[in-house]
Amino acid sequence: MMRLPRVLQTLSLVAVLLGAGPATAQTNRILAVVNGDVVTQSDVTSRARLFALNAGAGVGPQMVERLAAPILRLLVDERLRAQEVQRRRVSITDADVAESIADIERRNSLPPGGLVRQLRGAGVEPRTLYEQIRVQIGWARLVRAMGGPQTNPGETEIAEFMAARRARSGQPEFLASEIFVPVDDPDEEEAVKRFVADVVAQLRGGVPFPVAATQFSQSQTALAGGDLGWVSAEEVDPDVADVLGRMPPGAIANPIRVAGGFQIIALRQRRISGVQNATILSIRQAFLPFVGALDPQNPTQQQRDTVERAARIGGGCQGVEAAARSGSRPADPGPITLENLPPALRTIVASMQPGRVSQPLITPDGVLIIAVCERTTRNLAEMTPDAARGMIVRERLENVSRQQLREARRRAQIEMRTASADRG
């Protein structure tokens, strides 16, 4: 049975995170040995710095005391997952990792390569995140393989699921995101509770939820940035349902104790089951970048020329698509829901007729041109067989994941190294 000692709140870790420059031997001190694989002080430090980067702040001694033990526990579980992935010869390529990184960048409005530049700028080696994502991808594939055919619902199950959804028509539904942090040892519950409270505080301070979920969530939704999709009260823990019913959209709830650990919930939207008429747009976009950030009071000649060039773009969707070929952003961003756009952009796009090109939309980094190609109305709340199948499979795979990790812990040889043991 794995136990995480509180003595991990050490002065050496404080010194590392505060930049006091301890000896290399101290930063590489072994904190845990998991079936022969080690977790070092440096590993914990790197993950703490990654959290600090996304929090947009430094890590002080009090936060270090709360971060150390939960991060070590997450790393121990990560080693167990990695070992299972390797033992079962699950293949993960560099391209798989790169695709996940690109997805994180898209969800957080970062340009290609922006996440790596952020990491390096903050003194965080990108491999810290790469290794974590590689394990998440491999574990998701392993769990799907372990689940086997029984995780795939039959047509009767799908029909019953859809019928149950229709029976709840008119009741509230919630578009939510989650971060799940397990509690495996009752002695560690208070430490985990303080840790998730810190995560909530940083999320409310502006840390992107998808990035925090990718780092810390132990749920199968982690790779999707914690996205739970649309859920009803009957499909979540009763305490979570109670909180969702009282939350305003855009809010992040206090940590909720659920079976197996703590859950952090963010409510993105609310709707009535069965009805969500939305305007779906097909658009083309062209982004013309500035050289250097824009000073509105003193634009450079290049920036003036870029705005003038953008103003000359015409020809509807084809013209905008042609203008986008030399840029780094895709001309076709895929279907867009008008109601989900930021208010200022929504007002502009809502008044555009199909085939018309917008006026130049000036941002600090460049000029955006948009053309609306097609506008349709769709009921997004209508349950489809594919959506029903996806929800059933996700719940079953989550159960398989937790069962497999429990079994890996039960079989594992885990040695926790304490400060006193090192001195002895």
Tab-separated table of C-alpha atoms in Angstrom:
chain	number	residue	atom	x	y	z
A	1	MET	CA	0.000	0.000	0.000
A	2	MET	CA	1.551	3.289	-1.097
A	3	ARG	CA	1.942	5.953	1.592
A	4	LEU	CA	3.223	9.458	0.967
A	5	PRO	CA	5.161	10.861	3.954
A	6	ARG	CA	4.757	14.489	4.956
A	7	VAL	CA	8.519	14.868	5.354
A	8	LEU	CA	8.688	15.648	1.625
A	9	GLN	CA	8.115	19.287	2.561
A	10	THR	CA	11.861	19.819	2.728
A	11	LEU	CA	14.093	22.859	2.900
A	12	SER	CA	15.988	21.655	-0.155
A	13	LEU	CA	12.849	21.779	-2.318
A	14	VAL	CA	12.077	25.253	-1.020
A	15	ALA	CA	15.598	26.326	-1.947
A	16	VAL	CA	15.325	24.910	-5.462
A	17	LEU	CA	12.023	26.623	-6.219
A	18	LEU	CA	13.170	29.923	-4.779
A	19	GLY	CA	16.364	29.884	-6.818
A	20	ALA	CA	18.748	29.518	-3.873
A	21	GLY	CA	21.031	27.276	-5.963
A	22	PRO	CA	21.450	24.039	-3.941
A	23	ALA	CA	24.017	21.477	-4.961
A	24	THR	CA	23.236	19.251	-7.916
A	25	ALA	CA	23.351	16.187	-5.677
A	26	GLN	CA	20.608	17.688	-3.529
A	27	THR	CA	18.342	18.496	-6.507
A	28	ASN	CA	18.782	14.924	-7.736
A	29	ARG	CA	18.001	13.382	-4.359
A	30	ILE	CA	15.774	10.347	-4.824
A	31	LEU	CA	12.323	10.810	-3.290
A	32	ALA	CA	10.717	7.567	-4.450
A	33	VAL	CA	11.604	4.306	-6.183
A	34	VAL	CA	8.746	2.780	-8.179
A	35	ASN	CA	9.519	-0.759	-9.324
A	36	GLY	CA	13.134	0.328	-9.793
A	37	ASP	CA	12.339	3.649	-11.509
A	38	VAL	CA	13.255	6.728	-9.497
A	39	VAL	CA	11.442	9.998	-8.867
A	40	THR	CA	13.927	12.710	-7.931
A	41	GLN	CA	13.806	16.103	-6.308
A	42	SER	CA	14.454	17.547	-9.760
A	43	ASP	CA	11.356	15.807	-11.169
A	44	VAL	CA	9.149	17.340	-8.490
A	45	THR	CA	10.794	20.726	-8.985
A	46	SER	CA	10.184	20.675	-12.752
A	47	ARG	CA	6.504	19.862	-12.314
A	48	ALA	CA	6.134	22.569	-9.663
A	49	ARG	CA	7.760	25.103	-11.998
A	50	LEU	CA	5.406	24.037	-14.767
A	51	PHE	CA	2.479	24.754	-12.462
A	52	ALA	CA	4.013	28.092	-11.488
A	53	LEU	CA	4.396	29.048	-15.148
A	54	ASN	CA	0.726	28.486	-15.846
A	55	ALA	CA	-0.190	30.272	-12.629
A	56	GLY	CA	1.771	33.286	-13.846
A	57	ALA	CA	3.508	33.606	-10.500
A	58	GLY	CA	6.463	32.350	-8.507
A	59	VAL	CA	6.245	29.537	-6.008
A	60	GLY	CA	6.819	30.612	-2.424
A	61	PRO	CA	7.633	28.403	0.571
A	62	GLN	CA	4.017	28.001	1.711
A	63	MET	CA	2.874	26.854	-1.707
A	64	VAL	CA	5.872	24.518	-1.961
A	65	GLU	CA	4.794	22.807	1.248
A	66	ARG	CA	1.377	22.141	-0.273
A	67	LEU	CA	2.682	21.232	-3.744
A	68	ALA	CA	5.442	18.787	-2.843
A	69	ALA	CA	3.504	15.763	-1.584
A	70	PRO	CA	0.618	15.906	-4.113
A	71	ILE	CA	3.020	16.391	-7.023
A	72	LEU	CA	5.154	13.476	-5.839
A	73	ARG	CA	2.054	11.285	-5.610
A	74	LEU	CA	1.055	12.278	-9.146
A	75	LEU	CA	4.558	11.435	-10.375
A	76	VAL	CA	4.505	8.039	-8.653
A	77	ASP	CA	1.200	7.234	-10.393
A	78	GLU	CA	2.697	8.510	-13.647
A	79	ARG	CA	5.615	6.092	-13.295
A	80	LEU	CA	3.157	3.226	-12.701
A	81	ARG	CA	1.189	4.149	-15.820
A	82	ALA	CA	4.370	4.482	-17.887
A	83	GLN	CA	5.558	1.068	-16.746
A	84	GLU	CA	2.241	-0.550	-17.656
A	85	VAL	CA	2.311	1.137	-21.063
A	86	GLN	CA	5.846	-0.140	-21.658
A	87	ARG	CA	5.087	-3.619	-20.333
A	88	ARG	CA	2.153	-3.986	-22.719
A	89	ARG	CA	4.167	-2.465	-25.584
A	90	VAL	CA	1.759	0.351	-26.353
A	91	SER	CA	3.204	2.503	-29.130
A	92	ILE	CA	3.340	6.309	-28.800
A	93	THR	CA	5.154	8.310	-31.458
A	94	ASP	CA	6.662	11.783	-31.328
A	95	ALA	CA	3.964	12.796	-33.816
A	96	ASP	CA	1.293	11.747	-31.293
A	97	VAL	CA	2.845	14.024	-28.668
A	98	ALA	CA	3.222	16.893	-31.149
A	99	GLU	CA	-0.458	16.601	-32.087
A	100	SER	CA	-1.489	16.841	-28.425
A	101	ILE	CA	0.765	19.870	-27.901
A	102	ALA	CA	-0.800	21.535	-30.940
A	103	ASP	CA	-4.268	20.807	-29.528
A	104	ILE	CA	-3.350	22.440	-26.204
A	105	GLU	CA	-2.092	25.485	-28.125
A	106	ARG	CA	-5.332	25.724	-30.104
A	107	ARG	CA	-7.492	25.494	-26.967
A	108	ASN	CA	-5.471	28.282	-25.356
A	109	SER	CA	-5.210	30.547	-28.453
A	110	LEU	CA	-1.437	30.092	-28.689
A	111	PRO	CA	0.370	30.168	-32.058
A	112	PRO	CA	2.202	27.024	-33.229
A	113	GLY	CA	5.271	26.629	-31.040
A	114	GLY	CA	3.940	29.155	-28.526
A	115	LEU	CA	3.681	26.673	-25.678
A	116	VAL	CA	7.296	25.528	-26.050
A	117	ARG	CA	8.485	29.145	-26.134
A	118	GLN	CA	6.521	29.869	-22.952
A	119	LEU	CA	8.077	26.881	-21.213
A	120	ARG	CA	11.640	27.727	-22.197
A	121	GLY	CA	11.126	31.388	-21.362
A	122	ALA	CA	10.176	30.377	-17.835
A	123	GLY	CA	13.149	28.037	-17.453
A	124	VAL	CA	11.022	24.868	-17.786
A	125	GLU	CA	12.353	22.096	-20.025
A	126	PRO	CA	9.613	21.144	-22.553
A	127	ARG	CA	10.378	17.457	-21.933
A	128	THR	CA	8.615	17.858	-18.566
A	129	LEU	CA	5.330	18.315	-20.399
A	130	TYR	CA	6.234	15.981	-23.270
A	131	GLU	CA	6.837	13.050	-20.926
A	132	GLN	CA	3.572	13.652	-19.127
A	133	ILE	CA	1.573	13.806	-22.356
A	134	ARG	CA	3.304	10.697	-23.709
A	135	VAL	CA	2.185	8.740	-20.646
A	136	GLN	CA	-1.371	10.100	-20.911
A	137	ILE	CA	-1.647	9.064	-24.563
A	138	GLY	CA	-0.226	5.615	-23.868
A	139	TRP	CA	-2.444	5.056	-20.846
A	140	ALA	CA	-5.571	6.066	-22.791
A	141	ARG	CA	-4.696	3.538	-25.492
A	142	LEU	CA	-3.919	0.845	-22.945
A	143	VAL	CA	-7.213	1.410	-21.128
A	144	ARG	CA	-9.151	1.203	-24.388
A	145	ALA	CA	-7.401	-2.069	-25.230
A	146	MET	CA	-7.999	-3.448	-21.726
A	147	GLY	CA	-11.658	-2.479	-21.882
A	148	GLY	CA	-12.099	-4.594	-24.977
A	149	PRO	CA	-15.349	-5.016	-26.877
A	150	GLN	CA	-17.440	-4.844	-23.691
A	151	THR	CA	-16.837	-1.091	-23.450
A	152	ASN	CA	-18.638	-0.584	-26.761
A	153	PRO	CA	-22.405	-0.354	-26.230
A	154	GLY	CA	-24.836	-2.202	-28.450
A	155	GLU	CA	-27.647	-0.575	-30.403
A	156	THR	CA	-30.172	-1.414	-27.668
A	157	GLU	CA	-28.068	0.292	-24.975
A	158	ILE	CA	-27.648	3.361	-27.166
A	159	ALA	CA	-31.385	3.517	-27.841
A	160	GLU	CA	-32.150	3.220	-24.104
A	161	PHE	CA	-29.622	5.966	-23.301
A	162	MET	CA	-31.188	8.287	-25.868
A	163	ALA	CA	-34.695	7.501	-24.607
A	164	ALA	CA	-33.622	8.377	-21.057
A	165	ARG	CA	-32.203	11.663	-22.338
A	166	ARG	CA	-35.451	12.491	-24.147
A	167	ALA	CA	-37.409	11.724	-20.974
A	168	ARG	CA	-35.429	14.469	-19.214
A	169	SER	CA	-36.237	17.037	-21.889
A	170	GLY	CA	-36.866	20.425	-20.317
A	171	GLN	CA	-34.443	19.864	-17.413
A	172	PRO	CA	-31.135	21.727	-17.012
A	173	GLU	CA	-27.943	20.468	-18.656
A	174	PHE	CA	-24.428	21.731	-17.998
A	175	LEU	CA	-21.376	22.124	-20.224
A	176	ALA	CA	-18.650	21.431	-17.673
A	177	SER	CA	-14.938	20.734	-17.309
A	178	GLU	CA	-13.269	18.736	-14.546
A	179	ILE	CA	-9.981	18.125	-12.802
A	180	PHE	CA	-9.945	14.935	-10.726
A	181	VAL	CA	-7.232	14.404	-8.107
A	182	PRO	CA	-7.431	11.052	-6.300
A	183	VAL	CA	-7.033	10.375	-2.586
A	184	ASP	CA	-5.516	6.914	-2.169
A	185	ASP	CA	-4.334	7.218	1.424
A	186	PRO	CA	-6.655	8.710	4.088
A	187	ASP	CA	-3.597	10.169	5.849
A	188	GLU	CA	-2.965	12.348	2.799
A	189	GLU	CA	-6.495	13.708	2.411
A	190	GLU	CA	-5.786	17.095	4.021
A	191	ALA	CA	-2.638	17.595	1.907
A	192	VAL	CA	-4.551	16.790	-1.283
A	193	LYS	CA	-7.381	19.085	-0.211
A	194	ARG	CA	-4.958	21.985	0.255
A	195	PHE	CA	-3.386	21.224	-3.106
A	196	VAL	CA	-6.670	21.275	-5.041
A	197	ALA	CA	-7.632	24.467	-3.209
A	198	ASP	CA	-4.404	26.025	-4.552
A	199	VAL	CA	-5.279	24.849	-8.061
A	200	VAL	CA	-8.748	26.421	-7.783
A	201	ALA	CA	-7.224	29.704	-6.622
A	202	GLN	CA	-4.874	29.753	-9.603
A	203	LEU	CA	-7.681	28.877	-12.023
A	204	ARG	CA	-9.726	31.774	-10.683
A	205	GLY	CA	-6.660	33.950	-11.148
A	206	GLY	CA	-6.583	33.204	-14.864
A	207	VAL	CA	-4.696	29.914	-15.334
A	208	PRO	CA	-6.219	28.203	-18.415
A	209	PHE	CA	-8.376	25.288	-17.240
A	210	PRO	CA	-7.307	22.936	-20.095
A	211	VAL	CA	-3.613	23.350	-19.240
A	212	ALA	CA	-4.182	22.702	-15.523
A	213	ALA	CA	-6.339	19.668	-16.340
A	214	THR	CA	-3.648	18.257	-18.637
A	215	GLN	CA	-1.060	18.634	-15.856
A	216	PHE	CA	-2.916	17.486	-12.772
A	217	SER	CA	-6.124	15.641	-13.581
A	218	GLN	CA	-6.068	11.858	-13.161
A	219	SER	CA	-9.292	11.429	-15.128
A	220	GLN	CA	-9.512	10.143	-18.697
A	221	THR	CA	-10.707	13.640	-19.665
A	222	ALA	CA	-7.227	15.096	-18.943
A	223	LEU	CA	-6.026	14.931	-22.561
A	224	ALA	CA	-9.194	16.758	-23.651
A	225	GLY	CA	-8.442	19.569	-21.223
A	226	GLY	CA	-10.918	18.211	-18.667
A	227	ASP	CA	-13.905	18.561	-21.016
A	228	LEU	CA	-16.912	16.627	-19.704
A	229	GLY	CA	-19.220	17.801	-22.480
A	230	TRP	CA	-22.911	18.367	-21.763
A	231	VAL	CA	-24.043	16.462	-18.664
A	232	SER	CA	-27.263	16.273	-16.685
A	233	ALA	CA	-27.613	16.099	-12.906
A	234	GLU	CA	-28.181	12.348	-13.125
A	235	GLU	CA	-24.857	11.778	-14.880
A	236	VAL	CA	-22.550	13.277	-12.242
A	237	ASP	CA	-21.932	12.804	-8.520
A	238	PRO	CA	-24.925	14.097	-6.473
A	239	ASP	CA	-22.734	16.694	-4.706
A	240	VAL	CA	-21.383	17.858	-8.070
A	241	ALA	CA	-24.936	18.085	-9.439
A	242	ASP	CA	-25.972	20.230	-6.471
A	243	VAL	CA	-23.078	22.627	-7.057
A	244	LEU	CA	-23.661	22.800	-10.823
A	245	GLY	CA	-27.291	23.685	-10.212
A	246	ARG	CA	-26.246	26.760	-8.217
A	247	MET	CA	-23.222	27.912	-10.269
A	248	PRO	CA	-23.340	30.742	-12.792
A	249	PRO	CA	-21.697	30.082	-16.178
A	250	GLY	CA	-18.013	30.967	-16.108
A	251	ALA	CA	-17.585	30.029	-12.441
A	252	ILE	CA	-15.156	27.529	-10.922
A	253	ALA	CA	-16.443	25.679	-7.861
A	254	ASN	CA	-14.572	24.986	-4.650
A	255	PRO	CA	-13.096	21.447	-4.518
A	256	ILE	CA	-15.819	18.802	-4.167
A	257	ARG	CA	-15.154	15.543	-2.307
A	258	VAL	CA	-16.360	12.671	-4.477
A	259	ALA	CA	-15.765	8.935	-4.485
A	260	GLY	CA	-12.027	8.358	-4.809
A	261	GLY	CA	-10.806	11.926	-4.459
A	262	PHE	CA	-11.540	15.599	-5.138
A	263	GLN	CA	-13.146	17.072	-8.230
A	264	ILE	CA	-12.732	20.635	-9.488
A	265	ILE	CA	-15.622	21.734	-11.692
A	266	ALA	CA	-15.860	24.652	-14.116
A	267	LEU	CA	-19.259	25.514	-15.614
A	268	ARG	CA	-18.944	26.879	-19.134
A	269	GLN	CA	-22.576	26.990	-20.280
A	270	ARG	CA	-26.073	26.001	-19.188
A	271	ARG	CA	-29.038	24.976	-21.323
A	272	ILE	CA	-32.416	23.245	-21.190
A	273	SER	CA	-32.245	19.616	-22.247
A	274	GLY	CA	-33.584	18.993	-25.729
A	275	VAL	CA	-33.416	22.595	-26.931
A	276	GLN	CA	-30.358	24.631	-27.893
A	277	ASN	CA	-30.868	26.366	-31.199
A	278	ALA	CA	-27.575	27.771	-32.408
A	279	THR	CA	-26.275	29.527	-35.492
A	280	ILE	CA	-23.503	27.501	-37.099
A	281	LEU	CA	-21.122	29.371	-39.373
A	282	SER	CA	-18.705	28.215	-42.036
A	283	ILE	CA	-16.080	30.931	-42.401
A	284	ARG	CA	-12.717	31.616	-43.970
A	285	GLN	CA	-10.070	33.678	-42.216
A	286	ALA	CA	-6.763	35.284	-43.128
A	287	PHE	CA	-4.338	36.614	-40.523
A	288	LEU	CA	-1.662	39.073	-41.593
A	289	PRO	CA	0.949	39.381	-38.828
A	290	PHE	CA	2.700	42.520	-37.666
A	291	VAL	CA	6.455	42.680	-37.161
A	292	GLY	CA	6.575	43.564	-33.473
A	293	ALA	CA	3.692	44.446	-31.181
A	294	LEU	CA	1.394	47.272	-32.235
A	295	ASP	CA	1.590	50.646	-30.549
A	296	PRO	CA	-1.768	52.206	-31.594
A	297	GLN	CA	-0.355	55.693	-31.078
A	298	ASN	CA	2.774	55.056	-33.131
A	299	PRO	CA	2.338	52.235	-35.691
A	300	THR	CA	5.310	51.274	-37.820
A	301	GLN	CA	5.293	51.542	-41.603
A	302	GLN	CA	5.079	47.752	-41.872
A	303	GLN	CA	2.003	47.759	-39.673
A	304	ARG	CA	0.346	50.508	-41.762
A	305	ASP	CA	1.122	48.605	-44.962
A	306	THR	CA	-0.316	45.404	-43.470
A	307	VAL	CA	-3.611	47.107	-42.591
A	308	GLU	CA	-3.853	48.606	-46.076
A	309	ARG	CA	-3.139	45.228	-47.680
A	310	ALA	CA	-5.829	43.601	-45.538
A	311	ALA	CA	-8.346	46.282	-46.571
A	312	ARG	CA	-7.801	45.392	-50.239
A	313	ILE	CA	-8.722	41.697	-49.744
A	314	GLY	CA	-11.960	40.880	-51.521
A	315	GLY	CA	-13.508	38.057	-53.500
A	316	GLY	CA	-15.538	36.534	-50.678
A	317	CYS	CA	-14.512	33.207	-49.186
A	318	GLN	CA	-12.216	32.303	-52.083
A	319	GLY	CA	-10.376	35.597	-51.845
A	320	VAL	CA	-9.842	35.272	-48.094
A	321	GLU	CA	-8.709	31.664	-48.481
A	322	ALA	CA	-6.174	32.715	-51.100
A	323	ALA	CA	-4.862	35.467	-48.806
A	324	ALA	CA	-4.444	32.946	-45.976
A	325	ARG	CA	-2.160	30.591	-47.906
A	326	SER	CA	0.983	32.433	-46.900
A	327	GLY	CA	-0.016	32.643	-43.220
A	328	SER	CA	0.439	30.304	-40.257
A	329	ARG	CA	-3.252	30.013	-39.367
A	330	PRO	CA	-5.646	27.688	-41.197
A	331	ALA	CA	-8.025	29.408	-43.610
A	332	ASP	CA	-10.878	27.130	-42.484
A	333	PRO	CA	-11.132	26.921	-38.666
A	334	GLY	CA	-14.042	24.469	-38.913
A	335	PRO	CA	-17.685	24.994	-37.898
A	336	ILE	CA	-18.119	27.926	-35.515
A	337	THR	CA	-21.060	28.552	-33.201
A	338	LEU	CA	-21.991	32.225	-33.402
A	339	GLU	CA	-23.190	32.313	-29.811
A	340	ASN	CA	-19.786	31.123	-28.549
A	341	LEU	CA	-17.801	33.949	-30.119
A	342	PRO	CA	-16.508	36.813	-27.937
A	343	PRO	CA	-19.169	39.558	-27.754
A	344	ALA	CA	-17.302	42.111	-29.895
A	345	LEU	CA	-16.550	39.612	-32.667
A	346	ARG	CA	-20.054	38.113	-32.413
A	347	THR	CA	-21.583	41.527	-33.122
A	348	ILE	CA	-19.463	41.952	-36.258
A	349	VAL	CA	-20.017	38.445	-37.628
A	350	ALA	CA	-23.755	38.405	-36.875
A	351	SER	CA	-24.332	41.330	-39.237
A	352	MET	CA	-22.287	39.886	-42.122
A	353	GLN	CA	-24.033	38.411	-45.124
A	354	PRO	CA	-22.589	35.231	-46.695
A	355	GLY	CA	-19.930	36.060	-49.256
A	356	ARG	CA	-19.033	39.447	-47.774
A	357	VAL	CA	-15.545	40.195	-46.436
A	358	SER	CA	-15.141	41.967	-43.098
A	359	GLN	CA	-13.281	45.180	-42.514
A	360	PRO	CA	-9.747	44.655	-41.129
A	361	LEU	CA	-9.939	43.531	-37.500
A	362	ILE	CA	-6.802	44.885	-35.845
A	363	THR	CA	-5.165	42.993	-32.969
A	364	PRO	CA	-1.861	43.660	-31.149
A	365	ASP	CA	-0.173	40.977	-33.275
A	366	GLY	CA	-1.706	41.509	-36.712
A	367	VAL	CA	-4.828	41.977	-38.820
A	368	LEU	CA	-7.652	39.453	-39.140
A	369	ILE	CA	-9.980	39.293	-42.153
A	370	ILE	CA	-13.114	37.126	-42.092
A	371	ALA	CA	-15.649	36.032	-44.696
A	372	VAL	CA	-18.855	34.173	-43.805
A	373	CYS	CA	-19.462	31.368	-46.318
A	374	GLU	CA	-22.562	29.666	-44.921
A	375	ARG	CA	-24.984	30.189	-42.046
A	376	THR	CA	-27.291	27.442	-40.692
A	377	THR	CA	-29.422	26.890	-37.591
A	378	ARG	CA	-29.019	23.656	-35.640
A	379	ASN	CA	-30.381	22.202	-32.405
A	380	LEU	CA	-27.161	21.358	-30.558
A	381	ALA	CA	-29.032	19.694	-27.696
A	382	GLU	CA	-30.411	16.943	-29.900
A	383	MET	CA	-28.814	13.663	-28.828
A	384	THR	CA	-27.312	11.656	-31.667
A	385	PRO	CA	-26.368	7.966	-31.586
A	386	ASP	CA	-22.672	8.869	-31.936
A	387	ALA	CA	-22.855	11.294	-28.993
A	388	ALA	CA	-24.664	8.697	-26.868
A	389	ARG	CA	-22.082	6.041	-27.729
A	390	GLY	CA	-19.254	8.422	-26.835
A	391	MET	CA	-20.711	9.239	-23.422
A	392	ILE	CA	-21.285	5.573	-22.545
A	393	VAL	CA	-17.783	4.560	-23.664
A	394	ARG	CA	-16.137	7.416	-21.736
A	395	GLU	CA	-17.802	6.378	-18.474
A	396	ARG	CA	-16.838	2.732	-18.940
A	397	LEU	CA	-13.235	3.555	-19.826
A	398	GLU	CA	-12.965	5.767	-16.743
A	399	ASN	CA	-13.956	2.777	-14.598
A	400	VAL	CA	-11.413	0.560	-16.392
A	401	SER	CA	-8.699	3.196	-15.883
A	402	ARG	CA	-9.235	3.439	-12.143
A	403	GLN	CA	-9.387	-0.337	-11.793
A	404	GLN	CA	-6.146	-0.818	-13.741
A	405	LEU	CA	-4.310	1.826	-11.715
A	406	ARG	CA	-5.483	0.274	-8.447
A	407	GLU	CA	-4.193	-3.090	-9.647
A	408	ALA	CA	-0.854	-1.545	-10.684
A	409	ARG	CA	-0.483	0.004	-7.225
A	410	ARG	CA	-1.326	-3.295	-5.545
A	411	ARG	CA	1.405	-5.139	-7.453
A	412	ALA	CA	4.008	-2.378	-7.237
A	413	GLN	CA	7.095	-2.166	-5.069
A	414	ILE	CA	7.134	1.491	-4.000
A	415	GLU	CA	9.803	2.809	-1.680
A	416	MET	CA	9.402	6.338	-0.372
A	417	ARG	CA	12.729	7.952	0.626
A	418	THR	CA	12.517	10.257	3.640
A	419	ALA	CA	15.038	12.883	4.683
A	420	SER	CA	15.901	10.910	7.803
A	421	ALA	CA	16.444	7.751	5.798
A	422	ASP	CA	18.851	9.564	3.470
A	423	ARG	CA	20.905	10.844	6.419
A	424	GLY	CA	21.006	7.432	7.983
